[in-house]
Short mmCIF file of C-alpha atoms and ligand atoms in Angstrom, two decimals:
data_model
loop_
_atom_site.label_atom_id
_atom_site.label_comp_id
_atom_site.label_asym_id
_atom_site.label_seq_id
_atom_site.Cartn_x
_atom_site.Cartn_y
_atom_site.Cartn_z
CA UNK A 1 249.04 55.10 181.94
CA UNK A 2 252.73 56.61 183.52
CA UNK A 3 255.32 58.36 182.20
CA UNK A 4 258.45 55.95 183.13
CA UNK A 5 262.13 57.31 183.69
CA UNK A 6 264.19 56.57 180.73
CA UNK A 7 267.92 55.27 181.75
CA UNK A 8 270.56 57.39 180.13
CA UNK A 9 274.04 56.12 178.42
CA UNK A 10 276.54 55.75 180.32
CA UNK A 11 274.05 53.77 182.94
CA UNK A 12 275.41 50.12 182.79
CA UNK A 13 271.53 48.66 183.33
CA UNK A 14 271.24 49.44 179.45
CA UNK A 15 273.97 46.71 179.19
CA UNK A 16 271.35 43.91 180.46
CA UNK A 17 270.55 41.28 178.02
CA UNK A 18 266.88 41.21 178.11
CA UNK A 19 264.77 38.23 178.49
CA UNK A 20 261.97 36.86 176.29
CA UNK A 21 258.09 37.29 176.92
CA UNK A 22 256.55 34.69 178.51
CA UNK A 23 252.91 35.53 177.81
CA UNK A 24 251.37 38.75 176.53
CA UNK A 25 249.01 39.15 179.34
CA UNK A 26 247.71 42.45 181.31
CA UNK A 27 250.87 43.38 182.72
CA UNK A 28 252.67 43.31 179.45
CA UNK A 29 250.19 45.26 177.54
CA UNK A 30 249.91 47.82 180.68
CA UNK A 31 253.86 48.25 179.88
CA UNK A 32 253.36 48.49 175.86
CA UNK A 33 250.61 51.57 176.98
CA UNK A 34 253.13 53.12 179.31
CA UNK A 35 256.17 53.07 176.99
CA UNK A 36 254.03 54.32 173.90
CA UNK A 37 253.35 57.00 176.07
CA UNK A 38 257.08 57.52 177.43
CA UNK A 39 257.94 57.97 173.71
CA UNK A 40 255.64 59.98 172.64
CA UNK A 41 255.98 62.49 175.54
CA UNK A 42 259.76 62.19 175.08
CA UNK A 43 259.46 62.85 171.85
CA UNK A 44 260.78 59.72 170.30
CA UNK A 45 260.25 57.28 166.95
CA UNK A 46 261.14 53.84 169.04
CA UNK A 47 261.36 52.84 172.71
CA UNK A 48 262.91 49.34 173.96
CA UNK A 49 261.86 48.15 177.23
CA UNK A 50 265.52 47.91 178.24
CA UNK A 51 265.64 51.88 178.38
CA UNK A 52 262.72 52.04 181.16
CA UNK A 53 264.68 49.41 183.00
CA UNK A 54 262.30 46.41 182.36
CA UNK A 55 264.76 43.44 180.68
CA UNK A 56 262.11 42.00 178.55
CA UNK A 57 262.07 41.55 174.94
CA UNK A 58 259.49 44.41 173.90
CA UNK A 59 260.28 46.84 172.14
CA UNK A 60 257.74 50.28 170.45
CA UNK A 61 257.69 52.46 167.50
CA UNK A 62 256.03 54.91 165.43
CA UNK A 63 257.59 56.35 162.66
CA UNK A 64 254.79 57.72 160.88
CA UNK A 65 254.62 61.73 160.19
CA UNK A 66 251.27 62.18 162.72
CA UNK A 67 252.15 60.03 165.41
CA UNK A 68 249.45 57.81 164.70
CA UNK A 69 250.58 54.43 163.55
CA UNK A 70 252.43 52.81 166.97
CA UNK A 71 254.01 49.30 165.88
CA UNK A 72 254.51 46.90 169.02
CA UNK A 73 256.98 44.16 168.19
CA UNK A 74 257.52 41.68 171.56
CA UNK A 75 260.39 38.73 171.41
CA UNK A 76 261.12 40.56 167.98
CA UNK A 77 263.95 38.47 166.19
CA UNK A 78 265.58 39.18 162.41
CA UNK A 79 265.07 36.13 160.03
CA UNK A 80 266.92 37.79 157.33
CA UNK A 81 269.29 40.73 156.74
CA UNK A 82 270.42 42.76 153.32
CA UNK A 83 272.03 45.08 152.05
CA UNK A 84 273.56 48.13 153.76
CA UNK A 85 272.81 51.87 154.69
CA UNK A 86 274.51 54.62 156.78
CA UNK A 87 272.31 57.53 158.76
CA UNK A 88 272.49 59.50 161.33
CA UNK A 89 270.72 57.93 164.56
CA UNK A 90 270.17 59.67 167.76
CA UNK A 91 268.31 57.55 171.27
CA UNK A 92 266.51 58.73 174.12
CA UNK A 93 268.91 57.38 176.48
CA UNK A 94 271.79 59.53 174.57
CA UNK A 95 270.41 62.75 174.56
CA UNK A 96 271.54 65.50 171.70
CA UNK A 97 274.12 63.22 170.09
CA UNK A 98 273.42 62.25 166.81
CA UNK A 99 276.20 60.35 164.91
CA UNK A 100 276.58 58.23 161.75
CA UNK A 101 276.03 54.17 162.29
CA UNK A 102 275.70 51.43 159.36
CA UNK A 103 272.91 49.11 159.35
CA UNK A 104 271.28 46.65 156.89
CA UNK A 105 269.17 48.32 154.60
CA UNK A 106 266.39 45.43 154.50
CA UNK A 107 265.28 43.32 157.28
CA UNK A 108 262.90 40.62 157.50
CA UNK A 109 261.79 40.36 161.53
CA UNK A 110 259.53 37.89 163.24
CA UNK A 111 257.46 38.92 166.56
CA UNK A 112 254.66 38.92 168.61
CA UNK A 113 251.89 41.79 167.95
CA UNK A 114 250.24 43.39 171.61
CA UNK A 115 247.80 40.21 171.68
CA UNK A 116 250.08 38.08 171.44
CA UNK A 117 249.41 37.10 167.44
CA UNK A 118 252.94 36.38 165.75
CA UNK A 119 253.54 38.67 162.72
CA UNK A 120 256.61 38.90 159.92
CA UNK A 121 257.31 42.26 158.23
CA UNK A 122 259.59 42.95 156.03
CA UNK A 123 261.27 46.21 156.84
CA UNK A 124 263.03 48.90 154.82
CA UNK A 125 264.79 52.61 155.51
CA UNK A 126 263.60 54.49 158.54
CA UNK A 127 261.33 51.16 159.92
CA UNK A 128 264.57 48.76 159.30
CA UNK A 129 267.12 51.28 160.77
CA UNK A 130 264.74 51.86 163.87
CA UNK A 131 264.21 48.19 164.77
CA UNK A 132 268.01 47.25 164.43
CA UNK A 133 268.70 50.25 166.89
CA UNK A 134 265.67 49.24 168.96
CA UNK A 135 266.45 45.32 168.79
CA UNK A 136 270.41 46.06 170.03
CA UNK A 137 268.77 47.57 172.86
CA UNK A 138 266.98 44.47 174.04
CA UNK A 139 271.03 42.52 173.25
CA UNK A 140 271.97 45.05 175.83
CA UNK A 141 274.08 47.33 173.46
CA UNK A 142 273.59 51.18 172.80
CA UNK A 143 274.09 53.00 168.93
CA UNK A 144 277.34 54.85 169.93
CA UNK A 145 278.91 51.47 170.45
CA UNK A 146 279.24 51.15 166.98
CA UNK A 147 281.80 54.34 166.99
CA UNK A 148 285.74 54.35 168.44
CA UNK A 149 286.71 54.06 171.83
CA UNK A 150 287.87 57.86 171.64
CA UNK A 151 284.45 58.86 170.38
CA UNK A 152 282.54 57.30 172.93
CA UNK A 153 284.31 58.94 175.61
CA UNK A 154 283.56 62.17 174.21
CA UNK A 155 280.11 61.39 174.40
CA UNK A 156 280.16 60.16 178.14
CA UNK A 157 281.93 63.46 178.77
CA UNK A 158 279.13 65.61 177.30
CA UNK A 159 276.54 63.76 179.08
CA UNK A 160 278.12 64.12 181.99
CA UNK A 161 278.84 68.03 181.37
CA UNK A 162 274.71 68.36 180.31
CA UNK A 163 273.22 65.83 183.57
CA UNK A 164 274.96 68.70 185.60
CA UNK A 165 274.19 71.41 184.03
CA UNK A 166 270.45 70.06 184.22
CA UNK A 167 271.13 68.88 187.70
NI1 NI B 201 267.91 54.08 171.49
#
């Protein structure tokens, strides 16, 4: 397994629209090892395969309290959405920010488990919130999207303030 390098906002790779899986074979579960352990070394509750720069539809999670219950989700699509929440999200490609998005509060989502075996789950709080945010990844758009144009440039400019300061 590797650690991969996580892209970070304002990189304009995390704007790619990825493709679907062909075929869950070797390669692809040698990725789903390597995020899972990108995230959890990060630490983080959901990694898309956009943010480590490979435009596939793939996409990782773990929510649970002990870190023990990773959920792989490849060519993951929503069937149904409903209802409607508001948290505060934060992503591993946005380091430290943390801001307020709305989301559905229930989502019904179709994929492909790590063998390959197509699965539907029907998602609620933390899970649903975490696979819309992880999902708009793979569509090639990044949480503080969702916030004004004034916002988002504050952001950039903190970023860009920390990557030197870190530099
Ligand atoms: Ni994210």
């Amino acid at each position: 397994m590797a650690l991969l390098p996580i892209l970070r906002y304002p990189d304009p790779r995390l704007h790619t629209r990825a493709q679907p899986v062909g075929r869950v074979d070797a390669g692809i579960r040698k990725l789903v090892a390597d995020m899972a352990e990108t995230m959890y070394a990060a630490p983080g509750i959901g990694l898309a395969a956009t943010q480590v720069n490979v435009h596939q539809r793939l996409l990782v999670l773990d929510i649970s309290e002990d870190k023990s219950q990773l959920q792989v989700f490849i060519n993951p699509e929503i069937l149904s959405r409903d209802g409607e929440c508001t948290g505060e999200e934060g992503c591993l490609s946005v380091p430290g920010i943390y801001e307020t998005v709305q989301r559905s509060e229930r989502v019904r989502v179709r994929a492909l488990d790590r063998d390959g075996q197509p699965f539907e789950t029907d998602a609620t709080g933390l899970l649903a919130v975490c696979l819309q945010h992880e999902i708009d990844h793979l569509n090639g758009k990044v949480f503080v999207e969702y916030l004004s144009r004034l916002k988002q440039s504050r952001i950039q400019a903190k970023l860009a303030k920390q990557a030197r300061i870190t530099a």
